[in-house]
Amino acid sequence: MPMPDDILPDTALDWSGLKLDGRTAVLGIIGDPVAQVKAPLPLTRLLQRRGINAVLVPLHVRAADVAPLLQTLLAVRNVAGVVVTVPHKQLVAGLPIETLRAAREARAVNVVRRKGDAWQGDLLDGAGFVSGLVRNGFDVNGRSVGLAGAGGAGNAIAFALAAAGAARIDVRDADDAKRADLVDRLRALGHAAGDWDAASPRDLLVNATPAGMRDGDPLPIAPSAIRAGQTVADVIMEPHTTPLLALAQRQGARIVHGRHMMDEQLERMADFFAEALQ
């Protein structure tokens, strides 16, 4: 008896214009949690518009399972790469993989692609975040920044802001060692940085923590730090308007949603993965 694959015509099945067949390359996006991610459909569409037969699928992975998963995926020959989201970006950067400059500087990785029988990682968060600010009319050059979060996203954003000409970047994080390490590395590259005293005014306030993703999360930035005329940006994409952004808007600040960072990253992600997919 013929199997279903023998019965179907030798053409790709098509859902909403997307191609999916035996030649489809697979990309995964790993996180914990992963239900909030927005990239799978738009990145899949972008790649397929470029003529690349690939799909991006969400994979819910605990921290202890990240290293063995990546090793196992190398054995799956049609897996071309992985997008890395919270909280695994620094964990992946610490694995024995090749990393490109942005990932090495920030010690965080948000994309890995197959390179032979190994992985090569890069970090696109920071460049995407800065592009999102620029698209929303905020010029980073010469501005002061208060940054909440010294994890993977915080590191990426800090170094990208510094490269874009931010006058000063002050950081706060619940983990004092992480905060101090980020400040020290920014200073080592000649950038003005320090601990963030929320009472001091800043041109730009950034939430680079997961706070706001779940109901009941505490605000990552104190209301007293938010002033009219500032710009407040969040990296969280779901909910679209986080409690922090809603508060900032009520207090007269301009807001930049997390979705802008992802939108600006999509083309960069497609470029990054194209080498492994063509």
PDB file of C-alpha atoms in Angstrom:
ATOM      1  CA  MET A   1       0.000   0.000   0.000  1.00  0.00           C
ATOM      2  CA  PRO A   2       1.405   3.418  -0.899  1.00  0.00           C
ATOM      3  CA  MET A   3       2.210   5.721   1.986  1.00  0.00           C
ATOM      4  CA  PRO A   4       0.693   9.254   2.107  1.00  0.00           C
ATOM      5  CA  ASP A   5       3.915  10.808   0.739  1.00  0.00           C
ATOM      6  CA  ASP A   6       3.604   8.539  -2.315  1.00  0.00           C
ATOM      7  CA  ILE A   7       0.004   9.590  -2.937  1.00  0.00           C
ATOM      8  CA  LEU A   8       0.578  13.335  -2.757  1.00  0.00           C
ATOM      9  CA  PRO A   9       1.886  15.138  -5.842  1.00  0.00           C
ATOM     10  CA  ASP A  10       5.552  16.105  -5.813  1.00  0.00           C
ATOM     11  CA  THR A  11       4.805  19.681  -4.817  1.00  0.00           C
ATOM     12  CA  ALA A  12       5.009  21.512  -1.511  1.00  0.00           C
ATOM     13  CA  LEU A  13       1.907  21.816   0.604  1.00  0.00           C
ATOM     14  CA  ASP A  14       0.875  25.421   1.040  1.00  0.00           C
ATOM     15  CA  TRP A  15      -0.682  26.975   4.140  1.00  0.00           C
ATOM     16  CA  SER A  16      -1.363  30.696   3.831  1.00  0.00           C
ATOM     17  CA  GLY A  17       1.178  30.879   1.040  1.00  0.00           C
ATOM     18  CA  LEU A  18       3.948  29.150   3.030  1.00  0.00           C
ATOM     19  CA  LYS A  19       5.936  26.222   1.682  1.00  0.00           C
ATOM     20  CA  LEU A  20       6.472  23.101   3.784  1.00  0.00           C
ATOM     21  CA  ASP A  21       7.823  19.876   2.282  1.00  0.00           C
ATOM     22  CA  GLY A  22      10.594  17.313   2.633  1.00  0.00           C
ATOM     23  CA  ARG A  23      13.202  19.849   1.510  1.00  0.00           C
ATOM     24  CA  THR A  24      12.215  22.473   4.089  1.00  0.00           C
ATOM     25  CA  ALA A  25      15.085  23.590   6.318  1.00  0.00           C
ATOM     26  CA  VAL A  26      14.187  23.950   9.995  1.00  0.00           C
ATOM     27  CA  LEU A  27      15.137  26.773  12.337  1.00  0.00           C
ATOM     28  CA  GLY A  28      14.182  26.705  16.000  1.00  0.00           C
ATOM     29  CA  ILE A  29      13.652  29.471  18.528  1.00  0.00           C
ATOM     30  CA  ILE A  30      14.530  28.377  22.072  1.00  0.00           C
ATOM     31  CA  GLY A  31      13.432  30.029  25.304  1.00  0.00           C
ATOM     32  CA  ASP A  32      11.863  29.439  28.705  1.00  0.00           C
ATOM     33  CA  PRO A  33       9.043  30.372  28.366  1.00  0.00           C
ATOM     34  CA  VAL A  34       8.545  30.471  24.613  1.00  0.00           C
ATOM     35  CA  ALA A  35       4.794  31.087  24.209  1.00  0.00           C
ATOM     36  CA  GLN A  36       5.372  34.856  23.951  1.00  0.00           C
ATOM     37  CA  VAL A  37       7.663  34.778  20.916  1.00  0.00           C
ATOM     38  CA  LYS A  38       6.469  36.593  17.791  1.00  0.00           C
ATOM     39  CA  ALA A  39       9.256  35.830  15.315  1.00  0.00           C
ATOM     40  CA  PRO A  40       8.242  32.411  13.868  1.00  0.00           C
ATOM     41  CA  LEU A  41       5.668  33.533  11.328  1.00  0.00           C
ATOM     42  CA  PRO A  42       7.241  36.820  10.127  1.00  0.00           C
ATOM     43  CA  LEU A  43      10.735  35.344   9.815  1.00  0.00           C
ATOM     44  CA  THR A  44       9.370  32.301   7.986  1.00  0.00           C
ATOM     45  CA  ARG A  45       7.500  34.580   5.579  1.00  0.00           C
ATOM     46  CA  LEU A  46      10.550  36.773   5.040  1.00  0.00           C
ATOM     47  CA  LEU A  47      12.808  33.813   4.261  1.00  0.00           C
ATOM     48  CA  GLN A  48      10.288  32.290   1.883  1.00  0.00           C
ATOM     49  CA  ARG A  49       9.776  35.614   0.104  1.00  0.00           C
ATOM     50  CA  ARG A  50      13.524  35.488  -0.520  1.00  0.00           C
ATOM     51  CA  GLY A  51      13.066  32.084  -2.127  1.00  0.00           C
ATOM     52  CA  ILE A  52      14.490  30.145   0.835  1.00  0.00           C
ATOM     53  CA  ASN A  53      12.483  27.046   1.779  1.00  0.00           C
ATOM     54  CA  ALA A  54      12.694  27.273   5.581  1.00  0.00           C
ATOM     55  CA  VAL A  55      10.475  27.540   8.662  1.00  0.00           C
ATOM     56  CA  LEU A  56      11.070  28.834  12.182  1.00  0.00           C
ATOM     57  CA  VAL A  57       9.390  26.865  14.982  1.00  0.00           C
ATOM     58  CA  PRO A  58       9.225  27.567  18.755  1.00  0.00           C
ATOM     59  CA  LEU A  59      10.985  25.125  21.096  1.00  0.00           C
ATOM     60  CA  HIS A  60      10.405  25.363  24.858  1.00  0.00           C
ATOM     61  CA  VAL A  61      13.747  24.411  26.417  1.00  0.00           C
ATOM     62  CA  ARG A  62      14.926  24.539  30.041  1.00  0.00           C
ATOM     63  CA  ALA A  63      18.401  25.900  30.761  1.00  0.00           C
ATOM     64  CA  ALA A  64      19.836  22.502  31.688  1.00  0.00           C
ATOM     65  CA  ASP A  65      18.763  21.100  28.327  1.00  0.00           C
ATOM     66  CA  VAL A  66      20.145  23.828  26.043  1.00  0.00           C
ATOM     67  CA  ALA A  67      23.668  22.415  25.591  1.00  0.00           C
ATOM     68  CA  PRO A  68      22.579  18.820  24.924  1.00  0.00           C
ATOM     69  CA  LEU A  69      19.818  20.025  22.595  1.00  0.00           C
ATOM     70  CA  LEU A  70      22.236  22.054  20.456  1.00  0.00           C
ATOM     71  CA  GLN A  71      24.605  19.110  20.279  1.00  0.00           C
ATOM     72  CA  THR A  72      21.776  16.795  19.245  1.00  0.00           C
ATOM     73  CA  LEU A  73      20.464  19.218  16.618  1.00  0.00           C
ATOM     74  CA  LEU A  74      23.794  19.038  14.788  1.00  0.00           C
ATOM     75  CA  ALA A  75      22.835  15.454  13.963  1.00  0.00           C
ATOM     76  CA  VAL A  76      19.581  16.624  12.344  1.00  0.00           C
ATOM     77  CA  ARG A  77      20.936  17.597   8.965  1.00  0.00           C
ATOM     78  CA  ASN A  78      18.034  19.817   7.904  1.00  0.00           C
ATOM     79  CA  VAL A  79      18.273  21.954  11.059  1.00  0.00           C
ATOM     80  CA  ALA A  80      20.099  25.062   9.886  1.00  0.00           C
ATOM     81  CA  GLY A  81      20.107  27.234  12.976  1.00  0.00           C
ATOM     82  CA  VAL A  82      18.486  28.492  16.153  1.00  0.00           C
ATOM     83  CA  VAL A  83      17.215  31.819  17.454  1.00  0.00           C
ATOM     84  CA  VAL A  84      17.957  32.177  21.182  1.00  0.00           C
ATOM     85  CA  THR A  85      15.642  34.150  23.457  1.00  0.00           C
ATOM     86  CA  VAL A  86      15.375  34.739  27.215  1.00  0.00           C
ATOM     87  CA  PRO A  87      16.881  33.459  29.429  1.00  0.00           C
ATOM     88  CA  HIS A  88      19.416  31.500  27.369  1.00  0.00           C
ATOM     89  CA  LYS A  89      21.466  34.158  25.548  1.00  0.00           C
ATOM     90  CA  GLN A  90      24.388  34.277  27.970  1.00  0.00           C
ATOM     91  CA  LEU A  91      24.257  30.538  28.528  1.00  0.00           C
ATOM     92  CA  VAL A  92      24.702  29.865  24.793  1.00  0.00           C
ATOM     93  CA  ALA A  93      27.567  32.385  24.600  1.00  0.00           C
ATOM     94  CA  GLY A  94      29.369  30.328  27.242  1.00  0.00           C
ATOM     95  CA  LEU A  95      29.206  27.124  25.203  1.00  0.00           C
ATOM     96  CA  PRO A  96      32.172  25.979  23.076  1.00  0.00           C
ATOM     97  CA  ILE A  97      30.942  27.576  19.829  1.00  0.00           C
ATOM     98  CA  GLU A  98      32.451  30.166  17.514  1.00  0.00           C
ATOM     99  CA  THR A  99      31.124  33.652  18.247  1.00  0.00           C
ATOM    100  CA  LEU A 100      31.251  36.795  16.130  1.00  0.00           C
ATOM    101  CA  ARG A 101      32.305  40.221  17.412  1.00  0.00           C
ATOM    102  CA  ALA A 102      29.022  41.536  18.831  1.00  0.00           C
ATOM    103  CA  ALA A 103      28.440  38.270  20.681  1.00  0.00           C
ATOM    104  CA  ARG A 104      31.983  38.228  22.059  1.00  0.00           C
ATOM    105  CA  GLU A 105      31.773  41.830  23.311  1.00  0.00           C
ATOM    106  CA  ALA A 106      28.418  41.374  25.015  1.00  0.00           C
ATOM    107  CA  ARG A 107      29.002  37.730  25.994  1.00  0.00           C
ATOM    108  CA  ALA A 108      25.546  36.855  24.712  1.00  0.00           C
ATOM    109  CA  VAL A 109      24.176  35.088  21.645  1.00  0.00           C
ATOM    110  CA  ASN A 110      20.728  35.330  20.076  1.00  0.00           C
ATOM    111  CA  VAL A 111      21.304  33.493  16.782  1.00  0.00           C
ATOM    112  CA  VAL A 112      23.360  30.418  15.895  1.00  0.00           C
ATOM    113  CA  ARG A 113      23.776  28.884  12.458  1.00  0.00           C
ATOM    114  CA  ARG A 114      25.230  25.626  11.241  1.00  0.00           C
ATOM    115  CA  LYS A 115      28.826  25.891  10.055  1.00  0.00           C
ATOM    116  CA  GLY A 116      29.857  22.433   8.954  1.00  0.00           C
ATOM    117  CA  ASP A 117      29.507  20.225  12.018  1.00  0.00           C
ATOM    118  CA  ALA A 118      29.543  23.098  14.509  1.00  0.00           C
ATOM    119  CA  TRP A 119      27.607  26.221  15.475  1.00  0.00           C
ATOM    120  CA  GLN A 120      28.508  29.851  14.829  1.00  0.00           C
ATOM    121  CA  GLY A 121      26.793  32.477  16.997  1.00  0.00           C
ATOM    122  CA  ASP A 122      26.116  36.188  16.746  1.00  0.00           C
ATOM    123  CA  LEU A 123      24.132  38.827  18.619  1.00  0.00           C
ATOM    124  CA  LEU A 124      21.632  40.985  16.719  1.00  0.00           C
ATOM    125  CA  ASP A 125      19.553  42.332  19.627  1.00  0.00           C
ATOM    126  CA  GLY A 126      21.520  45.501  20.160  1.00  0.00           C
ATOM    127  CA  ALA A 127      21.644  46.621  16.540  1.00  0.00           C
ATOM    128  CA  GLY A 128      17.934  45.867  16.171  1.00  0.00           C
ATOM    129  CA  PHE A 129      17.109  47.819  19.318  1.00  0.00           C
ATOM    130  CA  VAL A 130      19.059  50.908  18.221  1.00  0.00           C
ATOM    131  CA  SER A 131      17.479  50.768  14.750  1.00  0.00           C
ATOM    132  CA  GLY A 132      14.063  50.633  16.400  1.00  0.00           C
ATOM    133  CA  LEU A 133      14.867  53.766  18.405  1.00  0.00           C
ATOM    134  CA  VAL A 134      16.045  55.596  15.298  1.00  0.00           C
ATOM    135  CA  ARG A 135      12.928  54.576  13.374  1.00  0.00           C
ATOM    136  CA  ASN A 136      10.889  56.067  16.228  1.00  0.00           C
ATOM    137  CA  GLY A 137      12.745  59.368  16.039  1.00  0.00           C
ATOM    138  CA  PHE A 138      15.214  58.970  18.917  1.00  0.00           C
ATOM    139  CA  ASP A 139      18.840  59.903  18.185  1.00  0.00           C
ATOM    140  CA  VAL A 140      21.122  58.001  20.564  1.00  0.00           C
ATOM    141  CA  ASN A 141      24.198  60.143  19.937  1.00  0.00           C
ATOM    142  CA  GLY A 142      25.102  62.244  22.958  1.00  0.00           C
ATOM    143  CA  ARG A 143      22.213  60.969  25.101  1.00  0.00           C
ATOM    144  CA  SER A 144      22.272  59.589  28.635  1.00  0.00           C
ATOM    145  CA  VAL A 145      20.784  56.153  29.296  1.00  0.00           C
ATOM    146  CA  GLY A 146      19.387  54.346  32.317  1.00  0.00           C
ATOM    147  CA  LEU A 147      19.418  50.608  31.609  1.00  0.00           C
ATOM    148  CA  ALA A 148      17.553  48.051  33.713  1.00  0.00           C
ATOM    149  CA  GLY A 149      19.024  44.604  33.162  1.00  0.00           C
ATOM    150  CA  ALA A 150      22.548  43.263  32.679  1.00  0.00           C
ATOM    151  CA  GLY A 151      21.583  39.929  31.155  1.00  0.00           C
ATOM    152  CA  GLY A 152      21.887  38.896  27.516  1.00  0.00           C
ATOM    153  CA  ALA A 153      19.561  41.572  26.155  1.00  0.00           C
ATOM    154  CA  GLY A 154      20.991  44.226  28.461  1.00  0.00           C
ATOM    155  CA  ASN A 155      24.556  43.494  27.372  1.00  0.00           C
ATOM    156  CA  ALA A 156      23.605  43.588  23.705  1.00  0.00           C
ATOM    157  CA  ILE A 157      21.754  46.876  24.073  1.00  0.00           C
ATOM    158  CA  ALA A 158      24.479  48.492  26.201  1.00  0.00           C
ATOM    159  CA  PHE A 159      27.240  47.862  23.679  1.00  0.00           C
ATOM    160  CA  ALA A 160      25.059  48.848  20.723  1.00  0.00           C
ATOM    161  CA  LEU A 161      24.064  52.109  22.428  1.00  0.00           C
ATOM    162  CA  ALA A 162      27.710  52.804  23.233  1.00  0.00           C
ATOM    163  CA  ALA A 163      28.694  52.162  19.611  1.00  0.00           C
ATOM    164  CA  ALA A 164      25.914  54.531  18.490  1.00  0.00           C
ATOM    165  CA  GLY A 165      27.392  57.367  20.545  1.00  0.00           C
ATOM    166  CA  ALA A 166      25.471  57.358  23.830  1.00  0.00           C
ATOM    167  CA  ALA A 167      27.135  59.829  26.193  1.00  0.00           C
ATOM    168  CA  ARG A 168      26.698  57.679  29.279  1.00  0.00           C
ATOM    169  CA  ILE A 169      25.103  54.331  30.123  1.00  0.00           C
ATOM    170  CA  ASP A 170      24.227  53.592  33.739  1.00  0.00           C
ATOM    171  CA  VAL A 171      23.038  50.129  34.699  1.00  0.00           C
ATOM    172  CA  ARG A 172      21.022  48.483  37.427  1.00  0.00           C
ATOM    173  CA  ASP A 173      20.387  44.776  37.936  1.00  0.00           C
ATOM    174  CA  ALA A 174      19.283  42.553  40.791  1.00  0.00           C
ATOM    175  CA  ASP A 175      22.543  40.643  40.323  1.00  0.00           C
ATOM    176  CA  ASP A 176      25.291  43.009  41.504  1.00  0.00           C
ATOM    177  CA  ALA A 177      28.034  40.903  39.936  1.00  0.00           C
ATOM    178  CA  LYS A 178      26.403  41.022  36.500  1.00  0.00           C
ATOM    179  CA  ARG A 179      25.858  44.768  36.759  1.00  0.00           C
ATOM    180  CA  ALA A 180      29.441  45.431  37.851  1.00  0.00           C
ATOM    181  CA  ASP A 181      30.814  43.195  35.110  1.00  0.00           C
ATOM    182  CA  LEU A 182      28.867  45.008  32.386  1.00  0.00           C
ATOM    183  CA  VAL A 183      29.894  48.436  33.707  1.00  0.00           C
ATOM    184  CA  ASP A 184      33.551  47.363  33.878  1.00  0.00           C
ATOM    185  CA  ARG A 185      33.539  46.043  30.295  1.00  0.00           C
ATOM    186  CA  LEU A 186      31.922  49.224  28.970  1.00  0.00           C
ATOM    187  CA  ARG A 187      34.549  51.309  30.759  1.00  0.00           C
ATOM    188  CA  ALA A 188      37.341  49.081  29.448  1.00  0.00           C
ATOM    189  CA  LEU A 189      36.275  50.032  25.918  1.00  0.00           C
ATOM    190  CA  GLY A 190      36.354  53.731  26.814  1.00  0.00           C
ATOM    191  CA  HIS A 191      32.634  54.301  27.371  1.00  0.00           C
ATOM    192  CA  ALA A 192      31.211  56.315  30.281  1.00  0.00           C
ATOM    193  CA  ALA A 193      29.231  53.937  32.492  1.00  0.00           C
ATOM    194  CA  GLY A 194      28.270  53.447  36.100  1.00  0.00           C
ATOM    195  CA  ASP A 195      25.600  52.328  38.520  1.00  0.00           C
ATOM    196  CA  TRP A 196      22.159  53.737  37.845  1.00  0.00           C
ATOM    197  CA  ASP A 197      20.729  55.965  40.539  1.00  0.00           C
ATOM    198  CA  ALA A 198      17.068  56.155  39.515  1.00  0.00           C
ATOM    199  CA  ALA A 199      16.796  59.653  40.988  1.00  0.00           C
ATOM    200  CA  SER A 200      19.148  61.064  38.341  1.00  0.00           C
ATOM    201  CA  PRO A 201      17.415  62.154  35.100  1.00  0.00           C
ATOM    202  CA  ARG A 202      18.167  60.241  31.890  1.00  0.00           C
ATOM    203  CA  ASP A 203      17.214  60.922  28.273  1.00  0.00           C
ATOM    204  CA  LEU A 204      16.430  57.261  27.620  1.00  0.00           C
ATOM    205  CA  LEU A 205      15.211  54.562  30.003  1.00  0.00           C
ATOM    206  CA  VAL A 206      15.384  50.945  28.862  1.00  0.00           C
ATOM    207  CA  ASN A 207      13.895  47.800  30.330  1.00  0.00           C
ATOM    208  CA  ALA A 208      16.054  44.879  29.210  1.00  0.00           C
ATOM    209  CA  THR A 209      14.680  42.456  31.810  1.00  0.00           C
ATOM    210  CA  PRO A 210      11.794  39.967  31.550  1.00  0.00           C
ATOM    211  CA  ALA A 211       9.806  41.966  34.130  1.00  0.00           C
ATOM    212  CA  GLY A 212       6.421  42.805  32.635  1.00  0.00           C
ATOM    213  CA  MET A 213       6.047  39.597  30.677  1.00  0.00           C
ATOM    214  CA  ARG A 214       3.841  37.974  33.310  1.00  0.00           C
ATOM    215  CA  ASP A 215       0.887  39.329  35.258  1.00  0.00           C
ATOM    216  CA  GLY A 216       1.977  40.597  38.655  1.00  0.00           C
ATOM    217  CA  ASP A 217       5.607  41.258  37.719  1.00  0.00           C
ATOM    218  CA  PRO A 218       7.103  44.226  39.564  1.00  0.00           C
ATOM    219  CA  LEU A 219       7.940  47.307  37.534  1.00  0.00           C
ATOM    220  CA  PRO A 220      11.545  47.088  36.327  1.00  0.00           C
ATOM    221  CA  ILE A 221      11.957  50.876  36.587  1.00  0.00           C
ATOM    222  CA  ALA A 222      10.664  52.940  39.497  1.00  0.00           C
ATOM    223  CA  PRO A 223       7.843  55.365  38.614  1.00  0.00           C
ATOM    224  CA  SER A 224       9.873  58.187  40.188  1.00  0.00           C
ATOM    225  CA  ALA A 225      12.556  57.718  37.509  1.00  0.00           C
ATOM    226  CA  ILE A 226      10.116  58.453  34.671  1.00  0.00           C
ATOM    227  CA  ARG A 227       9.638  62.052  33.613  1.00  0.00           C
ATOM    228  CA  ALA A 228       7.753  63.847  30.866  1.00  0.00           C
ATOM    229  CA  GLY A 229       9.839  64.280  27.751  1.00  0.00           C
ATOM    230  CA  GLN A 230      11.970  61.179  28.291  1.00  0.00           C
ATOM    231  CA  THR A 231      11.900  58.169  25.999  1.00  0.00           C
ATOM    232  CA  VAL A 232      11.116  54.824  27.653  1.00  0.00           C
ATOM    233  CA  ALA A 233      11.742  51.619  25.714  1.00  0.00           C
ATOM    234  CA  ASP A 234      10.940  48.004  26.553  1.00  0.00           C
ATOM    235  CA  VAL A 235      12.316  44.809  25.017  1.00  0.00           C
ATOM    236  CA  ILE A 236       9.204  42.778  25.883  1.00  0.00           C
ATOM    237  CA  MET A 237       6.938  41.987  22.937  1.00  0.00           C
ATOM    238  CA  GLU A 238       4.009  40.361  24.751  1.00  0.00           C
ATOM    239  CA  PRO A 239       2.082  42.176  26.070  1.00  0.00           C
ATOM    240  CA  HIS A 240       2.501  44.826  23.375  1.00  0.00           C
ATOM    241  CA  THR A 241       2.127  47.684  25.867  1.00  0.00           C
ATOM    242  CA  THR A 242       3.711  46.552  29.117  1.00  0.00           C
ATOM    243  CA  PRO A 243       2.738  48.053  32.474  1.00  0.00           C
ATOM    244  CA  LEU A 244       5.990  50.034  32.339  1.00  0.00           C
ATOM    245  CA  LEU A 245       5.145  51.558  28.957  1.00  0.00           C
ATOM    246  CA  ALA A 246       1.572  52.288  29.999  1.00  0.00           C
ATOM    247  CA  LEU A 247       2.843  54.119  33.096  1.00  0.00           C
ATOM    248  CA  ALA A 248       5.457  56.028  31.093  1.00  0.00           C
ATOM    249  CA  GLN A 249       2.830  57.141  28.609  1.00  0.00           C
ATOM    250  CA  ARG A 250       0.583  58.390  31.427  1.00  0.00           C
ATOM    251  CA  GLN A 251       3.512  60.351  32.850  1.00  0.00           C
ATOM    252  CA  GLY A 252       4.204  62.122  29.560  1.00  0.00           C
ATOM    253  CA  ALA A 253       7.140  60.091  28.272  1.00  0.00           C
ATOM    254  CA  ARG A 254       7.512  58.863  24.703  1.00  0.00           C
ATOM    255  CA  ILE A 255       7.440  55.082  24.475  1.00  0.00           C
ATOM    256  CA  VAL A 256       9.023  52.525  22.158  1.00  0.00           C
ATOM    257  CA  HIS A 257       7.499  49.044  22.097  1.00  0.00           C
ATOM    258  CA  GLY A 258       9.538  45.858  22.121  1.00  0.00           C
ATOM    259  CA  ARG A 259       8.082  44.812  18.787  1.00  0.00           C
ATOM    260  CA  HIS A 260      10.203  47.468  17.045  1.00  0.00           C
ATOM    261  CA  MET A 261      13.398  45.667  18.099  1.00  0.00           C
ATOM    262  CA  MET A 262      12.165  42.399  16.604  1.00  0.00           C
ATOM    263  CA  ASP A 263      10.920  44.032  13.410  1.00  0.00           C
ATOM    264  CA  GLU A 264      14.337  45.626  12.859  1.00  0.00           C
ATOM    265  CA  GLN A 265      16.083  42.318  13.555  1.00  0.00           C
ATOM    266  CA  LEU A 266      14.162  40.230  11.033  1.00  0.00           C
ATOM    267  CA  GLU A 267      16.144  41.307   7.984  1.00  0.00           C
ATOM    268  CA  ARG A 268      19.383  40.835   9.927  1.00  0.00           C
ATOM    269  CA  MET A 269      18.292  37.357  11.017  1.00  0.00           C
ATOM    270  CA  ALA A 270      17.380  36.442   7.449  1.00  0.00           C
ATOM    271  CA  ASP A 271      20.791  37.644   6.257  1.00  0.00           C
ATOM    272  CA  PHE A 272      22.537  35.694   9.031  1.00  0.00           C
ATOM    273  CA  PHE A 273      20.756  32.417   8.342  1.00  0.00           C
ATOM    274  CA  ALA A 274      20.905  32.731   4.536  1.00  0.00           C
ATOM    275  CA  GLU A 275      24.510  31.475   4.494  1.00  0.00           C
ATOM    276  CA  ALA A 276      23.438  28.227   6.161  1.00  0.00           C
ATOM    277  CA  LEU A 277      20.263  27.897   4.108  1.00  0.00           C
ATOM    278  CA  GLN A 278      21.474  28.392   0.542  1.00  0.00           C
TER     279      GLN A 278
END
